[in-house]
Amino acid sequence: MSETLENLLHETRQFPPPAALAATANVTAAAYEEASADRLAFWERQARRLDWAKEWNQVLDWSNPPFAKWFVGGQLNVAYNCLDRHVAAGRGDKVAIYWEGEPGDTRTITYADLHRMTCQAANALTALGVTAGDRVAIYLPMIPEAVVAMLACARIGATHSVVFGGFSVEALTNRIQDADAKVVITADGGYRRGKAIALKATVDQAVSRCPSVEHVLVVRRTGEEVTWTDKDLWWHETVEQASDQHEAQPFDAEHPLFILYTSGTTAKPKGILHTTGGYLTQVSYTTWAVFDLKPETDVYWCTADIGWVTGHSYIVYGPLSNGATQVMYEGTPDTPHKGRLWELVDKYRVSILYTAPTLIRTLMKWGDDIPAQYDLSSLRLLGSVGEPINPEAWMWYRKHIGHDRCPVVDTWWQTETGAIMISPLPGVTVAKPGSAMAPLPGISADVVDDQGNPVPNGGGGYLVLREPWPSMLRTVWGDDQRYIDTYWSRFPGMYFPGDGAKKDEDGHIWLLGRVDDVMLVSGHNISTTEVESALVSHPAVAEAAVVGATDPTTGQAIVAFTIPRSHVDTSGTAGEALIAELREHVAKTLGPIAKPRQIMLVPELPKTRSGKIMRRLLRDVAENRELGDVTTLQDSTVMDLIAKGMRARKSDED
Ligand code: ATP
Ligand code: MG
């Protein structure tokens, strides 16, 4: 068995930063030198972007690894940094959020408005007995009150635990119980795909099993009928009646800011704990550096849900601590039509767009003609996060959304890292499609082999982080041992995020997917990402997922599930011919070792609610097993469709 990951895909296209952007970029190449000369001094300088009530006396305490303390002794208030200081500086009338509801209702919220709303919510929570250190669960749709609820918790030192509004009773119950939440903030419902989706009934069922919950605050969004319990309070009757005067108190730099449960693609959800000073420092710096954010002129839009870490760091804390103006959208990209995103980019003159590869591939499937109908000339920078972005999806994004003018930044990070770790800098980096390129200044990442030794350029292996970073998770809530075992035990002294990666011939980093998904074919470790990227590079393919299925001759064989683009004919012999062509295409692109044994043309792929492909379920299908747990699937009917197709093909072959 070879010990490292194969490096099969070789990409030669390169895109330097646009000259005008480079000339005025927030960050230049000097940042890398400054950070490598003195990493702690570099982070100390970034911490000064924030207003501290009390200065720290030590940048990093790493005397008890892997338990880090950043900016030891320092004190600050996160909400003060996101709101009060902007208002005090005379920017109260600046728009913080252009909110767009799915049905088309809108709200424009200035920094002064957001400050008042947050003060009211802070006063209301305090009146309900919530004090610093208490946990508050937030289960809301994408409405401004979600941002207000998070900031109000931060303001009074309560630790929020946001639970994605699409999660089930079971998931919500477990998360409330694990965190021992005292208050739940929810809504009657929200809009999705043109329908009002109820939330309150789910909360009622969960709360009946959670004795820790004393009060439930309910925002009225849809106006639909809800049942009422004696723990319930309407937001508009409490928060909106409370005083809008509230003095923010500073908290210790290591005060717990939030718990966020990983989505559970792999095992029992872990409550990832983030704290105050280091977290805000790194999310604030990376928002400014990676997106080249100019708060005076940019309109920024991150399409993530507030229930994911991307929503925490790059809708709430990063943009607001920088005083940015942003768009927030409640609904889905295809409601009421498939041009909704581009309509909004045009309407609000969005200049920075941050989204996920899963959405980009969906847009590719829908067709180039849709974005072509809108004015996207306001855009100047594009970002990607959540999965490896296939080079062809990167090229499509650059061409059809960015019109070859906008740099694309592929940002690698995870719930646990809190903020972006590996990414191009848009004014500095000559980007390669599909590569996250290099660790940001102040971050130390590497790719190592099975023994923990760095792989040479051109080699593949495991991504690791060598040094603690300010926004790192501090532990798994209530389970220090799980924190040590999961992240710090695979390679002594290094953080292991669970992802495979390679260094190309120039030493640039390419993410290759989760190591759990790696396929072992005739003694070669092959990443799912490279085979998927090869498939997506064929003009007939919009999206692909590959898995390793047990094979009598090769150990594992590659089985691919492929979504054709909308214009492609897949009926009868045309479909057979396409499959044969795709197998050859992969063999030609990556070498014969990567040629899929089998390719299925499917209408959809199983995805988590954050849009990531769930290969575990596809492995079950490919190996003819009973399906595993499907509860985190976005759409469980997808698996029936795929399994039926698979059975039909089997009987063809027999
Ligand atoms: P769970 O940990 O419960 O399985 P999750 O890992 O999907 O959930 P996140 O923390 O949101 O939850 O996702 C982080 C993971 O997403 C990373 O570890 C990596 O596998 C993948 N990822 C994120 N951004 C990128 C990127 N730019 N390139 C490649 N992979 C990425
Ligand atoms: Mg993860």
PDB file of N, CA, C and O and ligand atoms in Angstrom, residues 175 260-270 272 308-310 354 357 384-389 409-418 422-423 434-436 463 487 495 497-500 510-517 529 608 610 612-613, ligand 1:
ATOM      1  N   ARG A 175     -28.776  19.018  20.392  1.00  0.00           N
ATOM      2  CA  ARG A 175     -27.914  20.194  20.520  1.00  0.00           C
ATOM      3  C   ARG A 175     -28.311  21.040  21.729  1.00  0.00           C
ATOM      4  O   ARG A 175     -27.441  21.559  22.429  1.00  0.00           O
ATOM      5  N   LEU A 260     -20.705  25.648  17.994  1.00  0.00           N
ATOM      6  CA  LEU A 260     -21.358  25.298  16.733  1.00  0.00           C
ATOM      7  C   LEU A 260     -21.097  23.822  16.478  1.00  0.00           C
ATOM      8  O   LEU A 260     -19.948  23.385  16.508  1.00  0.00           O
ATOM      9  N   TYR A 261     -22.160  23.080  16.281  1.00  0.00           N
ATOM     10  CA  TYR A 261     -22.022  21.640  16.099  1.00  0.00           C
ATOM     11  C   TYR A 261     -21.666  21.347  14.655  1.00  0.00           C
ATOM     12  O   TYR A 261     -22.278  21.898  13.741  1.00  0.00           O
ATOM     13  N   THR A 262     -20.650  20.512  14.435  1.00  0.00           N
ATOM     14  CA  THR A 262     -20.329  20.124  13.060  1.00  0.00           C
ATOM     15  C   THR A 262     -21.527  19.373  12.513  1.00  0.00           C
ATOM     16  O   THR A 262     -22.276  18.756  13.261  1.00  0.00           O
ATOM     17  N   SER A 263     -21.672  19.428  11.200  1.00  0.00           N
ATOM     18  CA  SER A 263     -22.936  18.991  10.607  1.00  0.00           C
ATOM     19  C   SER A 263     -23.203  17.502  10.771  1.00  0.00           C
ATOM     20  O   SER A 263     -24.308  17.039  10.565  1.00  0.00           O
ATOM     21  N   GLY A 264     -22.197  16.752  11.153  1.00  0.00           N
ATOM     22  CA  GLY A 264     -22.445  15.344  11.413  1.00  0.00           C
ATOM     23  C   GLY A 264     -22.453  14.486  10.164  1.00  0.00           C
ATOM     24  O   GLY A 264     -23.151  13.490  10.097  1.00  0.00           O
ATOM     25  N   THR A 265     -21.683  14.880   9.156  1.00  0.00           N
ATOM     26  CA  THR A 265     -21.539  14.052   7.964  1.00  0.00           C
ATOM     27  C   THR A 265     -20.870  12.742   8.348  1.00  0.00           C
ATOM     28  O   THR A 265     -21.050  11.726   7.711  1.00  0.00           O
ATOM     29  N   THR A 266     -20.059  12.786   9.388  1.00  0.00           N
ATOM     30  CA  THR A 266     -19.249  11.621   9.715  1.00  0.00           C
ATOM     31  C   THR A 266     -19.699  10.884  10.986  1.00  0.00           C
ATOM     32  O   THR A 266     -19.935   9.701  10.952  1.00  0.00           O
ATOM     33  N   ALA A 267     -19.884  11.576  12.101  1.00  0.00           N
ATOM     34  CA  ALA A 267     -20.223  10.862  13.341  1.00  0.00           C
ATOM     35  C   ALA A 267     -21.134  11.725  14.213  1.00  0.00           C
ATOM     36  O   ALA A 267     -21.717  12.685  13.743  1.00  0.00           O
ATOM     37  N   LYS A 268     -21.272  11.391  15.499  1.00  0.00           N
ATOM     38  CA  LYS A 268     -22.070  12.190  16.442  1.00  0.00           C
ATOM     39  C   LYS A 268     -21.561  13.630  16.426  1.00  0.00           C
ATOM     40  O   LYS A 268     -20.366  13.855  16.522  1.00  0.00           O
ATOM     41  N   PRO A 269     -22.463  14.596  16.281  1.00  0.00           N
ATOM     42  CA  PRO A 269     -22.018  15.988  16.188  1.00  0.00           C
ATOM     43  C   PRO A 269     -21.150  16.397  17.371  1.00  0.00           C
ATOM     44  O   PRO A 269     -21.390  15.994  18.502  1.00  0.00           O
ATOM     45  N   LYS A 270     -20.136  17.180  17.048  1.00  0.00           N
ATOM     46  CA  LYS A 270     -19.238  17.699  18.082  1.00  0.00           C
ATOM     47  C   LYS A 270     -19.541  19.171  18.274  1.00  0.00           C
ATOM     48  O   LYS A 270     -19.630  19.914  17.296  1.00  0.00           O
ATOM     49  N   ILE A 272     -18.271  22.440  18.646  1.00  0.00           N
ATOM     50  CA  ILE A 272     -16.987  23.131  18.486  1.00  0.00           C
ATOM     51  C   ILE A 272     -17.066  24.462  19.233  1.00  0.00           C
ATOM     52  O   ILE A 272     -17.953  25.265  18.977  1.00  0.00           O
ATOM     53  N   TRP A 308     -24.403  27.756   9.497  1.00  0.00           N
ATOM     54  CA  TRP A 308     -23.082  27.157   9.277  1.00  0.00           C
ATOM     55  C   TRP A 308     -22.003  28.112   9.743  1.00  0.00           C
ATOM     56  O   TRP A 308     -22.241  29.310   9.874  1.00  0.00           O
ATOM     57  N   VAL A 309     -20.803  27.598   9.882  1.00  0.00           N
ATOM     58  CA  VAL A 309     -19.725  28.461  10.368  1.00  0.00           C
ATOM     59  C   VAL A 309     -19.471  29.612   9.389  1.00  0.00           C
ATOM     60  O   VAL A 309     -19.106  30.719   9.793  1.00  0.00           O
ATOM     61  N   THR A 310     -19.675  29.356   8.105  1.00  0.00           N
ATOM     62  CA  THR A 310     -19.457  30.430   7.125  1.00  0.00           C
ATOM     63  C   THR A 310     -20.375  31.611   7.419  1.00  0.00           C
ATOM     64  O   THR A 310     -19.968  32.771   7.310  1.00  0.00           O
ATOM     65  N   TYR A 354     -19.423  35.570  -2.213  1.00  0.00           N
ATOM     66  CA  TYR A 354     -18.764  34.413  -1.572  1.00  0.00           C
ATOM     67  C   TYR A 354     -19.771  33.280  -1.539  1.00  0.00           C
ATOM     68  O   TYR A 354     -20.823  33.396  -0.905  1.00  0.00           O
ATOM     69  N   PRO A 357     -18.954  25.677  -3.993  1.00  0.00           N
ATOM     70  CA  PRO A 357     -18.856  24.930  -5.247  1.00  0.00           C
ATOM     71  C   PRO A 357     -20.159  24.206  -5.612  1.00  0.00           C
ATOM     72  O   PRO A 357     -20.493  24.102  -6.786  1.00  0.00           O
ATOM     73  N   SER A 384     -14.957  31.180  -2.946  1.00  0.00           N
ATOM     74  CA  SER A 384     -15.538  29.838  -2.895  1.00  0.00           C
ATOM     75  C   SER A 384     -15.146  29.175  -1.580  1.00  0.00           C
ATOM     76  O   SER A 384     -14.028  29.359  -1.103  1.00  0.00           O
ATOM     77  N   VAL A 385     -16.060  28.401  -1.019  1.00  0.00           N
ATOM     78  CA  VAL A 385     -15.772  27.683   0.227  1.00  0.00           C
ATOM     79  C   VAL A 385     -16.681  26.473   0.368  1.00  0.00           C
ATOM     80  O   VAL A 385     -17.795  26.479  -0.129  1.00  0.00           O
ATOM     81  N   GLY A 386     -16.197  25.446   1.050  1.00  0.00           N
ATOM     82  CA  GLY A 386     -17.065  24.331   1.448  1.00  0.00           C
ATOM     83  C   GLY A 386     -16.627  22.981   0.941  1.00  0.00           C
ATOM     84  O   GLY A 386     -16.807  21.975   1.605  1.00  0.00           O
ATOM     85  N   GLU A 387     -16.078  22.956  -0.242  1.00  0.00           N
ATOM     86  CA  GLU A 387     -15.596  21.708  -0.838  1.00  0.00           C
ATOM     87  C   GLU A 387     -14.456  22.093  -1.771  1.00  0.00           C
ATOM     88  O   GLU A 387     -14.330  23.253  -2.143  1.00  0.00           O
ATOM     89  N   PRO A 388     -13.694  21.094  -2.209  1.00  0.00           N
ATOM     90  CA  PRO A 388     -12.728  21.419  -3.260  1.00  0.00           C
ATOM     91  C   PRO A 388     -13.502  21.923  -4.475  1.00  0.00           C
ATOM     92  O   PRO A 388     -14.562  21.389  -4.796  1.00  0.00           O
ATOM     93  N   ILE A 389     -13.004  22.975  -5.121  1.00  0.00           N
ATOM     94  CA  ILE A 389     -13.682  23.454  -6.321  1.00  0.00           C
ATOM     95  C   ILE A 389     -12.976  22.848  -7.533  1.00  0.00           C
ATOM     96  O   ILE A 389     -11.767  22.970  -7.677  1.00  0.00           O
ATOM     97  N   VAL A 409     -11.096  33.598  -5.270  1.00  0.00           N
ATOM     98  CA  VAL A 409     -10.334  33.082  -4.134  1.00  0.00           C
ATOM     99  C   VAL A 409     -10.999  31.818  -3.603  1.00  0.00           C
ATOM    100  O   VAL A 409     -12.156  31.829  -3.199  1.00  0.00           O
ATOM    101  N   ASP A 410     -10.256  30.707  -3.674  1.00  0.00           N
ATOM    102  CA  ASP A 410     -10.735  29.430  -3.133  1.00  0.00           C
ATOM    103  C   ASP A 410     -10.220  29.343  -1.708  1.00  0.00           C
ATOM    104  O   ASP A 410      -9.012  29.259  -1.481  1.00  0.00           O
ATOM    105  N   THR A 411     -11.138  29.378  -0.738  1.00  0.00           N
ATOM    106  CA  THR A 411     -10.740  29.508   0.666  1.00  0.00           C
ATOM    107  C   THR A 411     -10.941  28.195   1.414  1.00  0.00           C
ATOM    108  O   THR A 411     -12.055  27.712   1.553  1.00  0.00           O
ATOM    109  N   TRP A 412      -9.859  27.619   1.924  1.00  0.00           N
ATOM    110  CA  TRP A 412      -9.992  26.404   2.728  1.00  0.00           C
ATOM    111  C   TRP A 412     -10.031  26.750   4.210  1.00  0.00           C
ATOM    112  O   TRP A 412      -9.164  27.491   4.706  1.00  0.00           O
ATOM    113  N   TRP A 413     -11.000  26.194   4.891  1.00  0.00           N
ATOM    114  CA  TRP A 413     -11.074  26.283   6.352  1.00  0.00           C
ATOM    115  C   TRP A 413     -12.206  25.378   6.790  1.00  0.00           C
ATOM    116  O   TRP A 413     -12.848  24.718   5.963  1.00  0.00           O
ATOM    117  N   GLN A 414     -12.488  25.303   8.071  1.00  0.00           N
ATOM    118  CA  GLN A 414     -13.545  24.426   8.568  1.00  0.00           C
ATOM    119  C   GLN A 414     -14.110  25.003   9.868  1.00  0.00           C
ATOM    120  O   GLN A 414     -13.540  25.949  10.433  1.00  0.00           O
ATOM    121  N   THR A 415     -15.221  24.437  10.329  1.00  0.00           N
ATOM    122  CA  THR A 415     -15.845  24.904  11.572  1.00  0.00           C
ATOM    123  C   THR A 415     -14.788  25.049  12.663  1.00  0.00           C
ATOM    124  O   THR A 415     -14.761  26.032  13.407  1.00  0.00           O
ATOM    125  N   GLU A 416     -13.919  24.064  12.716  1.00  0.00           N
ATOM    126  CA  GLU A 416     -12.925  24.011  13.784  1.00  0.00           C
ATOM    127  C   GLU A 416     -11.894  25.131  13.685  1.00  0.00           C
ATOM    128  O   GLU A 416     -11.378  25.594  14.699  1.00  0.00           O
ATOM    129  N   THR A 417     -11.555  25.556  12.472  1.00  0.00           N
ATOM    130  CA  THR A 417     -10.516  26.596  12.354  1.00  0.00           C
ATOM    131  C   THR A 417     -11.106  27.985  12.573  1.00  0.00           C
ATOM    132  O   THR A 417     -10.359  28.940  12.776  1.00  0.00           O
ATOM    133  N   GLY A 418     -12.424  28.118  12.481  1.00  0.00           N
ATOM    134  CA  GLY A 418     -13.089  29.385  12.783  1.00  0.00           C
ATOM    135  C   GLY A 418     -13.003  30.429  11.680  1.00  0.00           C
ATOM    136  O   GLY A 418     -13.923  31.208  11.500  1.00  0.00           O
ATOM    137  N   ILE A 422      -6.277  28.795   4.369  1.00  0.00           N
ATOM    138  CA  ILE A 422      -5.500  28.643   3.139  1.00  0.00           C
ATOM    139  C   ILE A 422      -6.298  29.289   2.019  1.00  0.00           C
ATOM    140  O   ILE A 422      -7.466  28.943   1.808  1.00  0.00           O
ATOM    141  N   SER A 423      -5.688  30.227   1.327  1.00  0.00           N
ATOM    142  CA  SER A 423      -6.406  30.960   0.284  1.00  0.00           C
ATOM    143  C   SER A 423      -5.433  31.837  -0.482  1.00  0.00           C
ATOM    144  O   SER A 423      -4.430  32.282   0.072  1.00  0.00           O
ATOM    145  N   GLY A 434      -8.739  25.793  -9.047  1.00  0.00           N
ATOM    146  CA  GLY A 434      -8.901  24.573  -8.259  1.00  0.00           C
ATOM    147  C   GLY A 434      -7.951  24.486  -7.085  1.00  0.00           C
ATOM    148  O   GLY A 434      -8.052  23.564  -6.284  1.00  0.00           O
ATOM    149  N   SER A 435      -7.041  25.442  -6.954  1.00  0.00           N
ATOM    150  CA  SER A 435      -6.089  25.373  -5.847  1.00  0.00           C
ATOM    151  C   SER A 435      -6.357  26.461  -4.822  1.00  0.00           C
ATOM    152  O   SER A 435      -6.609  27.607  -5.179  1.00  0.00           O
ATOM    153  N   ALA A 436      -6.268  26.077  -3.534  1.00  0.00           N
ATOM    154  CA  ALA A 436      -6.375  27.073  -2.458  1.00  0.00           C
ATOM    155  C   ALA A 436      -5.033  27.786  -2.282  1.00  0.00           C
ATOM    156  O   ALA A 436      -4.930  28.723  -1.495  1.00  0.00           O
ATOM    157  N   LEU A 463      -3.229  16.964   4.980  1.00  0.00           N
ATOM    158  CA  LEU A 463      -3.074  18.363   5.359  1.00  0.00           C
ATOM    159  C   LEU A 463      -2.888  18.445   6.872  1.00  0.00           C
ATOM    160  O   LEU A 463      -3.608  17.779   7.628  1.00  0.00           O
ATOM    161  N   TYR A 487      -8.322  15.588  16.853  1.00  0.00           N
ATOM    162  CA  TYR A 487      -7.549  16.552  16.054  1.00  0.00           C
ATOM    163  C   TYR A 487      -6.038  16.531  16.290  1.00  0.00           C
ATOM    164  O   TYR A 487      -5.287  17.018  15.467  1.00  0.00           O
ATOM    165  N   TYR A 495      -1.971  19.674  14.222  1.00  0.00           N
ATOM    166  CA  TYR A 495      -3.433  19.610  14.102  1.00  0.00           C
ATOM    167  C   TYR A 495      -3.775  18.918  12.791  1.00  0.00           C
ATOM    168  O   TYR A 495      -3.269  19.285  11.722  1.00  0.00           O
ATOM    169  N   PRO A 497      -6.825  18.152  10.300  1.00  0.00           N
ATOM    170  CA  PRO A 497      -8.226  18.494  10.015  1.00  0.00           C
ATOM    171  C   PRO A 497      -9.026  17.367   9.369  1.00  0.00           C
ATOM    172  O   PRO A 497     -10.244  17.494   9.229  1.00  0.00           O
ATOM    173  N   GLY A 498      -8.366  16.287   8.936  1.00  0.00           N
ATOM    174  CA  GLY A 498      -9.101  15.185   8.308  1.00  0.00           C
ATOM    175  C   GLY A 498      -9.161  15.253   6.797  1.00  0.00           C
ATOM    176  O   GLY A 498      -9.846  14.459   6.173  1.00  0.00           O
ATOM    177  N   ASP A 499      -8.449  16.206   6.204  1.00  0.00           N
ATOM    178  CA  ASP A 499      -8.484  16.375   4.752  1.00  0.00           C
ATOM    179  C   ASP A 499      -7.180  15.914   4.097  1.00  0.00           C
ATOM    180  O   ASP A 499      -6.098  16.089   4.655  1.00  0.00           O
ATOM    181  N   GLY A 500      -7.325  15.354   2.900  1.00  0.00           N
ATOM    182  CA  GLY A 500      -6.157  15.041   2.086  1.00  0.00           C
ATOM    183  C   GLY A 500      -5.772  16.251   1.253  1.00  0.00           C
ATOM    184  O   GLY A 500      -6.598  17.122   0.991  1.00  0.00           O
ATOM    185  N   TRP A 510      -3.237  21.919  -2.926  1.00  0.00           N
ATOM    186  CA  TRP A 510      -4.515  21.521  -3.525  1.00  0.00           C
ATOM    187  C   TRP A 510      -5.223  20.610  -2.526  1.00  0.00           C
ATOM    188  O   TRP A 510      -4.650  19.615  -2.093  1.00  0.00           O
ATOM    189  N   LEU A 511      -6.453  20.935  -2.196  1.00  0.00           N
ATOM    190  CA  LEU A 511      -7.223  20.085  -1.290  1.00  0.00           C
ATOM    191  C   LEU A 511      -7.812  18.917  -2.074  1.00  0.00           C
ATOM    192  O   LEU A 511      -8.310  19.096  -3.175  1.00  0.00           O
ATOM    193  N   LEU A 512      -7.754  17.719  -1.473  1.00  0.00           N
ATOM    194  CA  LEU A 512      -8.186  16.520  -2.201  1.00  0.00           C
ATOM    195  C   LEU A 512      -9.341  15.799  -1.521  1.00  0.00           C
ATOM    196  O   LEU A 512      -9.549  14.613  -1.749  1.00  0.00           O
ATOM    197  N   GLY A 513     -10.090  16.499  -0.674  1.00  0.00           N
ATOM    198  CA  GLY A 513     -11.247  15.849  -0.046  1.00  0.00           C
ATOM    199  C   GLY A 513     -10.877  15.187   1.262  1.00  0.00           C
ATOM    200  O   GLY A 513      -9.714  15.200   1.690  1.00  0.00           O
ATOM    201  N   ARG A 514     -11.881  14.608   1.888  1.00  0.00           N
ATOM    202  CA  ARG A 514     -11.664  13.989   3.193  1.00  0.00           C
ATOM    203  C   ARG A 514     -10.864  12.699   3.043  1.00  0.00           C
ATOM    204  O   ARG A 514     -11.096  11.944   2.103  1.00  0.00           O
ATOM    205  N   VAL A 515      -9.986  12.441   3.993  1.00  0.00           N
ATOM    206  CA  VAL A 515      -9.195  11.215   3.883  1.00  0.00           C
ATOM    207  C   VAL A 515     -10.072   9.972   3.996  1.00  0.00           C
ATOM    208  O   VAL A 515      -9.757   8.936   3.416  1.00  0.00           O
ATOM    209  N   ASP A 516     -11.206  10.070   4.672  1.00  0.00           N
ATOM    210  CA  ASP A 516     -12.120   8.921   4.773  1.00  0.00           C
ATOM    211  C   ASP A 516     -12.654   8.496   3.408  1.00  0.00           C
ATOM    212  O   ASP A 516     -13.121   7.376   3.243  1.00  0.00           O
ATOM    213  N   ASP A 517     -12.635   9.390   2.454  1.00  0.00           N
ATOM    214  CA  ASP A 517     -13.202   9.098   1.138  1.00  0.00           C
ATOM    215  C   ASP A 517     -12.169   8.575   0.141  1.00  0.00           C
ATOM    216  O   ASP A 517     -12.521   8.200  -0.975  1.00  0.00           O
ATOM    217  N   THR A 529     -11.614  13.733  -5.255  1.00  0.00           N
ATOM    218  CA  THR A 529     -11.636  15.063  -5.873  1.00  0.00           C
ATOM    219  C   THR A 529     -11.047  15.056  -7.275  1.00  0.00           C
ATOM    220  O   THR A 529     -11.604  15.657  -8.195  1.00  0.00           O
ATOM    221  N   THR A 608     -25.561  16.958   1.925  1.00  0.00           N
ATOM    222  CA  THR A 608     -25.928  17.425   3.257  1.00  0.00           C
ATOM    223  C   THR A 608     -26.673  18.742   3.086  1.00  0.00           C
ATOM    224  O   THR A 608     -26.708  19.312   2.000  1.00  0.00           O
ATOM    225  N   SER A 610     -25.779  21.540   3.993  1.00  0.00           N
ATOM    226  CA  SER A 610     -24.904  22.641   3.593  1.00  0.00           C
ATOM    227  C   SER A 610     -24.401  22.405   2.166  1.00  0.00           C
ATOM    228  O   SER A 610     -23.530  23.112   1.694  1.00  0.00           O
ATOM    229  N   LYS A 612     -22.938  19.645   0.736  1.00  0.00           N
ATOM    230  CA  LYS A 612     -21.783  18.802   0.431  1.00  0.00           C
ATOM    231  C   LYS A 612     -22.228  17.411   0.019  1.00  0.00           C
ATOM    232  O   LYS A 612     -23.170  16.854   0.591  1.00  0.00           O
ATOM    233  N   ILE A 613     -21.514  16.846  -0.927  1.00  0.00           N
ATOM    234  CA  ILE A 613     -21.852  15.507  -1.401  1.00  0.00           C
ATOM    235  C   ILE A 613     -21.630  14.485  -0.294  1.00  0.00           C
ATOM    236  O   ILE A 613     -20.597  14.485   0.373  1.00  0.00           O
TER     237      ILE A 613
HETATM  238  P1  ATP B   1     -18.563  17.306   9.607  1.00  0.00           P
HETATM  239  O1  ATP B   1     -17.248  17.729  10.220  1.00  0.00           O
HETATM  240  O2  ATP B   1     -19.635  17.138  10.585  1.00  0.00           O
HETATM  241  O3  ATP B   1     -18.391  16.161   8.684  1.00  0.00           O
HETATM  242  P2  ATP B   1     -18.207  19.379   7.659  1.00  0.00           P
HETATM  243  O4  ATP B   1     -16.758  19.001   7.733  1.00  0.00           O
HETATM  244  O5  ATP B   1     -18.877  19.287   6.341  1.00  0.00           O
HETATM  245  O6  ATP B   1     -19.047  18.550   8.706  1.00  0.00           O
HETATM  246  P3  ATP B   1     -17.506  22.193   7.820  1.00  0.00           P
HETATM  247  O7  ATP B   1     -16.641  22.493   8.980  1.00  0.00           O
HETATM  248  O8  ATP B   1     -18.463  23.238   7.399  1.00  0.00           O
HETATM  249  O9  ATP B   1     -18.359  20.900   8.156  1.00  0.00           O
HETATM  250  O10 ATP B   1     -16.645  21.882   6.552  1.00  0.00           O
HETATM  251  C1  ATP B   1     -15.245  21.877   6.549  1.00  0.00           C
HETATM  252  C2  ATP B   1     -14.728  20.903   5.532  1.00  0.00           C
HETATM  253  O11 ATP B   1     -15.170  21.293   4.214  1.00  0.00           O
HETATM  254  C3  ATP B   1     -13.231  20.877   5.428  1.00  0.00           C
HETATM  255  O12 ATP B   1     -12.657  20.031   6.392  1.00  0.00           O
HETATM  256  C4  ATP B   1     -13.025  20.367   4.002  1.00  0.00           C
HETATM  257  O13 ATP B   1     -13.200  18.965   3.941  1.00  0.00           O
HETATM  258  C5  ATP B   1     -14.153  21.032   3.256  1.00  0.00           C
HETATM  259  N1  ATP B   1     -13.735  22.317   2.658  1.00  0.00           N
HETATM  260  C6  ATP B   1     -14.095  23.557   3.044  1.00  0.00           C
HETATM  261  N2  ATP B   1     -13.572  24.495   2.229  1.00  0.00           N
HETATM  262  C7  ATP B   1     -12.844  23.848   1.307  1.00  0.00           C
HETATM  263  C8  ATP B   1     -12.037  24.258   0.184  1.00  0.00           C
HETATM  264  N3  ATP B   1     -11.916  25.529  -0.163  1.00  0.00           N
HETATM  265  N4  ATP B   1     -11.421  23.292  -0.533  1.00  0.00           N
HETATM  266  C9  ATP B   1     -11.553  21.997  -0.199  1.00  0.00           C
HETATM  267  N5  ATP B   1     -12.295  21.552   0.817  1.00  0.00           N
HETATM  268  C10 ATP B   1     -12.934  22.455   1.576  1.00  0.00           C
END
